[in-house]
Amino acid sequence: MIARMQATWTVLLLLGAACWVGYAAQRSWALAGGGIAVGVLVYLGVMALQFTLMQRVNAADPAPRARLAQVLRAWWAELGVALHVFCWDQPFRSRAEPDWLPTAPTGQRGVVLVHGFLCNRALWRTWFAPLRAAGHAYEAVNLDPVFGSIDDYAPTIDAAVQRVHAATGMAPVLICHSMGGLAARAWLRACAGDARVQHVVTLGTPHRGTWAGRFARAVNARQMALDGDWVGQLSGAEPAGRAALFTCWYSNCDNIVFPTSTATLPKADNRLIAGVAHVEMARRPEVLRGCLALLISEADSAAKI
C-alpha cells in the first residue's frame, strides 16, 4: 500500500511540475523556473524546520548536542537520501529484489529487517547485497496496515522469524529502523520472543516516543508520542534484563526522533553516531558495517555455546 501511495504522490508531483512549466513557459521561462524554485524552497524549508526544532528540543537533553556544522551536514544529506528513498526506492523498487532464504544453511546467522513509519522493505535495498555476500539469509518485511496499531505488526514479524530460523537453523537477529524497533518490542511482548531471537538492533527507534508524536493523527504515530501511554505500557510489561538483547544506534541529528536520548534503552548497548539524520541512518556504511560485525560476533558466541 505504501508503495502505491508514494508512487502516486511522486507521479503527481512530476506531472504537476511538467504542467506548470508547460503553462508558465508560454509567458516567461523565468516564471516557469520561479515556480519550480518555490517548490524546491518549500522542501528545503520543511526539512530545515525539522532540524531547527530538533536542535531546540535537544538543548535540554543529556546526550551530546550537535554542533551547527553537524546539523547543516545532516540536513543536506537527508535532503538527498529522503528523496531517493521516498520518491524512487520505496514507490518503484520495493519488489525489485526478493528476500534471500537459501535452501541449505550457510552456517551464518540470518536477519529479519523491519522498517519504520511510512516506509516499506525497500528502505533496506542497500543492505541486501552485503548480507547475501556474507552468507546471511534475510527477510525484509512490509508492515501492514500502514496506519494501524504497532501491536498489529507482531504476526508479520513472527512469521518472518520462523522462516529465517527454518532457513538457517539459528535464531535470527532483528535489525529495525525507527518504528520498526517498537514493533520488534511489541512482538517480543506478544509472542514471548526472547528465546527465539539472538539480538535486536534498532536504528533511530523512539523507545520513549518522540516530541513530534504529539501532532500525529495515525494510530501508530500517536503511539509514538513522547513518554506517551503506549510506550509507557510497553516498557512496563518488559522483564528485567531484556535490554541486554538490544543494540541501539542513535544520533544527535535525528530530525524525526528527538530528544536524542529517547532512541536509547537503559542497560542496552547504546551507540551514538553523531551528525546523522533519521532516514540517512539506515543508509550509512558504518552502521551496516557495525551490524555485520555484530552478526559475526553473535555467530561466534553461538558456536562457543
XYZ file of C-alpha atoms in Angstrom:
305
model
C 0.000 0.000 0.000
C 2.718 2.483 0.937
C 4.449 1.859 -2.415
C 1.263 2.752 -4.301
C 0.715 5.858 -2.179
C 4.252 7.124 -2.676
C 4.279 6.229 -6.378
C 1.052 8.170 -6.878
C 2.415 11.139 -4.954
C 5.678 11.140 -6.920
C 3.949 10.892 -10.287
C 1.518 13.679 -9.365
C 4.406 15.911 -8.314
C 6.216 15.309 -11.584
C 3.060 15.831 -13.644
C 2.275 18.986 -11.712
C 5.774 20.338 -12.329
C 5.572 19.463 -16.036
C 2.153 21.103 -16.403
C 3.360 24.219 -14.635
C 6.440 24.511 -16.847
C 4.348 23.947 -19.975
C 1.863 26.606 -18.926
C 4.254 29.203 -17.493
C 6.897 28.880 -20.238
C 4.416 30.293 -22.751
C 4.599 33.524 -20.769
C 8.114 33.516 -19.402
C 10.860 30.974 -18.752
C 11.677 32.989 -15.653
C 8.139 32.438 -14.400
C 8.409 28.715 -15.116
C 11.741 28.442 -13.344
C 10.492 30.553 -10.453
C 7.584 28.201 -9.813
C 9.903 25.190 -9.676
C 12.233 27.140 -7.382
C 9.357 27.825 -4.989
C 8.628 24.111 -4.754
C 12.277 23.335 -4.048
C 12.419 26.063 -1.402
C 9.340 24.646 0.318
C 11.045 21.239 0.536
C 14.260 22.791 1.842
C 12.283 24.835 4.353
C 10.235 21.945 5.731
C 13.391 19.924 6.271
C 15.128 22.909 7.833
C 12.198 23.336 10.245
C 12.582 19.731 11.392
C 16.263 20.229 12.177
C 15.630 23.572 13.872
C 13.010 22.061 16.177
C 15.299 19.096 16.828
C 18.166 21.339 17.884
C 15.967 23.438 20.164
C 14.413 20.435 21.902
C 17.789 18.711 22.250
C 19.122 21.676 24.231
C 17.623 20.143 27.391
C 18.665 16.559 26.629
C 21.628 14.945 28.436
C 23.038 13.458 25.209
C 25.860 15.350 23.471
C 24.367 18.236 21.497
C 25.222 18.539 17.814
C 27.401 21.336 16.541
C 25.957 23.647 13.901
C 28.247 22.145 11.260
C 26.903 18.671 12.073
C 23.312 19.861 11.818
C 23.910 21.501 8.443
C 25.684 18.414 7.096
C 22.863 16.149 8.317
C 20.210 18.436 6.798
C 21.968 18.453 3.443
C 22.459 14.682 3.427
C 18.862 13.976 4.436
C 17.550 16.089 1.561
C 19.056 13.677 -0.944
C 18.513 10.444 0.994
C 14.838 11.183 1.671
C 14.158 11.975 -1.985
C 15.827 8.762 -3.109
C 14.039 6.595 -0.550
C 10.547 8.112 -0.736
C 10.424 9.006 -4.439
C 12.315 6.108 -6.015
C 13.234 3.089 -3.884
C 10.011 2.677 -1.936
C 7.495 3.600 -4.665
C 9.147 1.794 -7.573
C 11.758 -0.680 -6.304
C 10.106 -2.360 -3.309
C 9.772 -5.684 -5.172
C 12.912 -5.417 -7.288
C 14.990 -7.692 -5.057
C 13.437 -10.658 -3.238
C 14.287 -11.929 0.209
C 17.089 -14.477 0.349
C 16.282 -17.668 2.237
C 18.737 -20.292 0.922
C 17.569 -23.887 0.744
C 20.687 -25.074 2.592
C 22.071 -23.338 5.703
C 25.201 -21.270 5.095
C 26.435 -21.520 8.671
C 25.751 -17.817 9.164
C 23.032 -16.255 11.272
C 20.017 -14.830 9.451
C 18.378 -11.424 9.704
C 14.854 -10.027 9.815
C 14.769 -6.412 8.600
C 11.940 -4.257 9.976
C 11.239 -0.793 8.535
C 9.584 2.174 10.224
C 6.660 4.564 9.761
C 5.734 5.472 6.153
C 8.348 3.045 4.844
C 8.479 -0.411 3.278
C 11.074 -3.120 2.710
C 12.871 -1.045 0.047
C 14.359 1.074 2.826
C 16.876 -1.777 3.184
C 17.830 -2.131 -0.503
C 21.465 -1.189 0.130
C 21.700 -3.965 2.750
C 20.579 -6.863 0.578
C 23.737 -7.479 -1.445
C 26.185 -7.175 1.506
C 24.061 -9.519 3.640
C 23.863 -12.121 0.897
C 27.563 -11.804 0.088
C 28.359 -12.557 3.735
C 26.029 -15.571 3.737
C 23.303 -14.093 5.949
C 19.807 -15.194 4.980
C 17.384 -12.308 5.272
C 13.749 -11.346 5.045
C 12.675 -7.701 4.837
C 9.073 -7.387 5.984
C 6.325 -4.985 4.945
C 4.329 -3.786 7.954
C 0.589 -3.531 7.318
C -1.790 -1.861 7.927
C 0.283 1.241 7.219
C -1.559 3.413 9.757
C -2.677 0.670 12.149
C -1.579 -0.135 15.673
C 2.040 -1.146 16.216
C 0.714 -4.190 18.087
C -0.816 -5.433 14.820
C 2.643 -5.959 13.301
C 3.609 -8.786 15.661
C 2.237 -11.616 13.447
C 4.193 -10.311 10.428
C 7.444 -10.254 12.388
C 6.681 -13.639 13.948
C 6.193 -15.275 10.562
C 9.454 -13.781 9.263
C 11.357 -15.001 12.338
C 10.019 -18.508 11.745
C 11.043 -18.507 8.076
C 14.561 -17.189 8.706
C 15.049 -19.663 11.563
C 13.923 -22.503 9.297
C 16.385 -21.424 6.593
C 19.387 -21.133 8.937
C 18.700 -23.400 11.903
C 19.530 -20.465 14.172
C 17.609 -17.754 15.950
C 17.833 -14.618 13.789
C 18.934 -11.093 14.557
C 16.300 -8.387 14.121
C 17.530 -5.105 12.585
C 14.916 -2.377 12.870
C 14.660 1.251 11.814
C 12.577 3.825 13.682
C 9.072 2.495 14.499
C 10.325 -0.956 13.482
C 12.187 -1.193 16.783
C 8.943 -0.612 18.690
C 7.257 -3.228 16.502
C 10.025 -5.665 17.480
C 9.453 -4.914 21.163
C 5.707 -5.403 20.679
C 6.467 -8.757 19.028
C 8.663 -9.788 21.965
C 5.779 -8.964 24.312
C 3.066 -10.675 22.270
C 4.934 -13.797 21.154
C 7.355 -14.495 24.014
C 10.126 -13.961 21.509
C 13.153 -13.611 23.805
C 14.297 -17.198 23.279
C 13.578 -17.065 19.541
C 15.791 -14.138 18.606
C 19.537 -13.778 19.136
C 19.683 -9.979 19.237
C 17.710 -6.871 18.306
C 19.371 -3.847 16.676
C 17.459 -0.575 16.490
C 18.358 2.437 14.369
C 16.781 5.714 15.440
C 13.912 3.999 17.283
C 11.785 6.245 19.534
C 11.898 3.895 22.501
C 10.370 6.571 24.728
C 8.442 8.153 21.883
C 9.324 11.363 20.088
C 8.476 15.051 20.527
C 6.783 15.228 17.120
C 4.396 12.408 18.056
C 2.120 14.932 19.785
C 0.974 16.201 16.380
C 0.204 12.763 14.921
C -3.188 11.544 13.732
C -2.450 7.959 12.598
C -2.838 5.291 15.288
C 0.762 4.045 15.147
C 2.148 7.585 15.041
C 0.116 8.597 18.111
C 1.510 5.570 19.918
C 4.952 7.138 19.475
C 4.131 10.297 21.434
C 6.919 11.293 23.796
C 6.516 9.434 27.111
C 3.002 8.500 25.988
C 0.731 5.793 27.346
C 1.588 3.155 24.736
C 5.381 3.346 25.072
C 4.973 3.502 28.849
C 2.861 0.346 28.914
C 5.328 -1.375 26.584
C 8.242 -0.594 28.901
C 6.247 -1.581 31.986
C 5.487 -5.019 30.541
C 9.115 -5.870 29.757
C 11.022 -8.211 32.067
C 14.228 -7.176 33.770
C 17.245 -7.945 31.620
C 15.503 -7.717 28.243
C 17.522 -4.609 27.348
C 20.604 -6.840 27.152
C 19.137 -8.170 23.893
C 19.367 -4.706 22.323
C 21.917 -2.596 20.499
C 20.502 0.900 19.920
C 22.064 3.233 17.363
C 21.042 6.848 17.936
C 22.043 10.284 16.680
C 22.124 13.854 17.952
C 20.994 14.958 14.456
C 17.943 12.725 14.178
C 15.339 15.091 12.750
C 12.390 12.779 13.488
C 13.234 11.072 16.781
C 14.167 13.623 19.413
C 15.138 14.409 22.145
C 18.241 12.389 21.314
C 18.188 10.083 24.344
C 14.678 8.804 23.539
C 16.306 6.467 20.996
C 18.242 4.646 23.736
C 17.304 1.954 26.235
C 18.705 1.776 29.779
C 21.292 -1.023 30.063
C 21.288 -1.686 26.309
C 24.364 -1.342 24.095
C 23.647 2.266 23.086
C 25.813 3.572 20.232
C 25.883 7.260 19.341
C 26.506 8.047 15.673
C 26.900 11.806 15.737
C 25.701 14.123 12.995
C 23.489 11.641 11.125
C 19.851 12.263 10.180
C 16.922 9.885 10.609
C 16.482 8.130 7.247
C 20.169 8.572 6.478
C 20.997 6.346 9.463
C 19.658 3.306 7.613
C 21.934 4.091 4.661
C 25.196 4.854 6.480
C 28.017 2.430 5.606
C 29.395 2.436 9.162
C 26.016 1.356 10.537
C 25.862 -1.509 8.041
C 29.458 -2.496 8.890
C 28.658 -2.385 12.599
C 25.646 -4.644 12.146
C 27.619 -7.114 10.013
C 30.306 -7.222 12.704
C 27.650 -7.868 15.327
C 26.233 -10.726 13.242
C 29.673 -12.316 13.102
C 30.225 -11.925 16.857
C 26.798 -13.419 17.589
C 27.616 -16.390 15.348
C 30.912 -16.876 17.192
C 29.100 -16.768 20.548
C 26.622 -19.393 19.376
C 29.444 -21.615 18.123
C 31.172 -21.490 21.553
C 27.948 -22.471 23.263
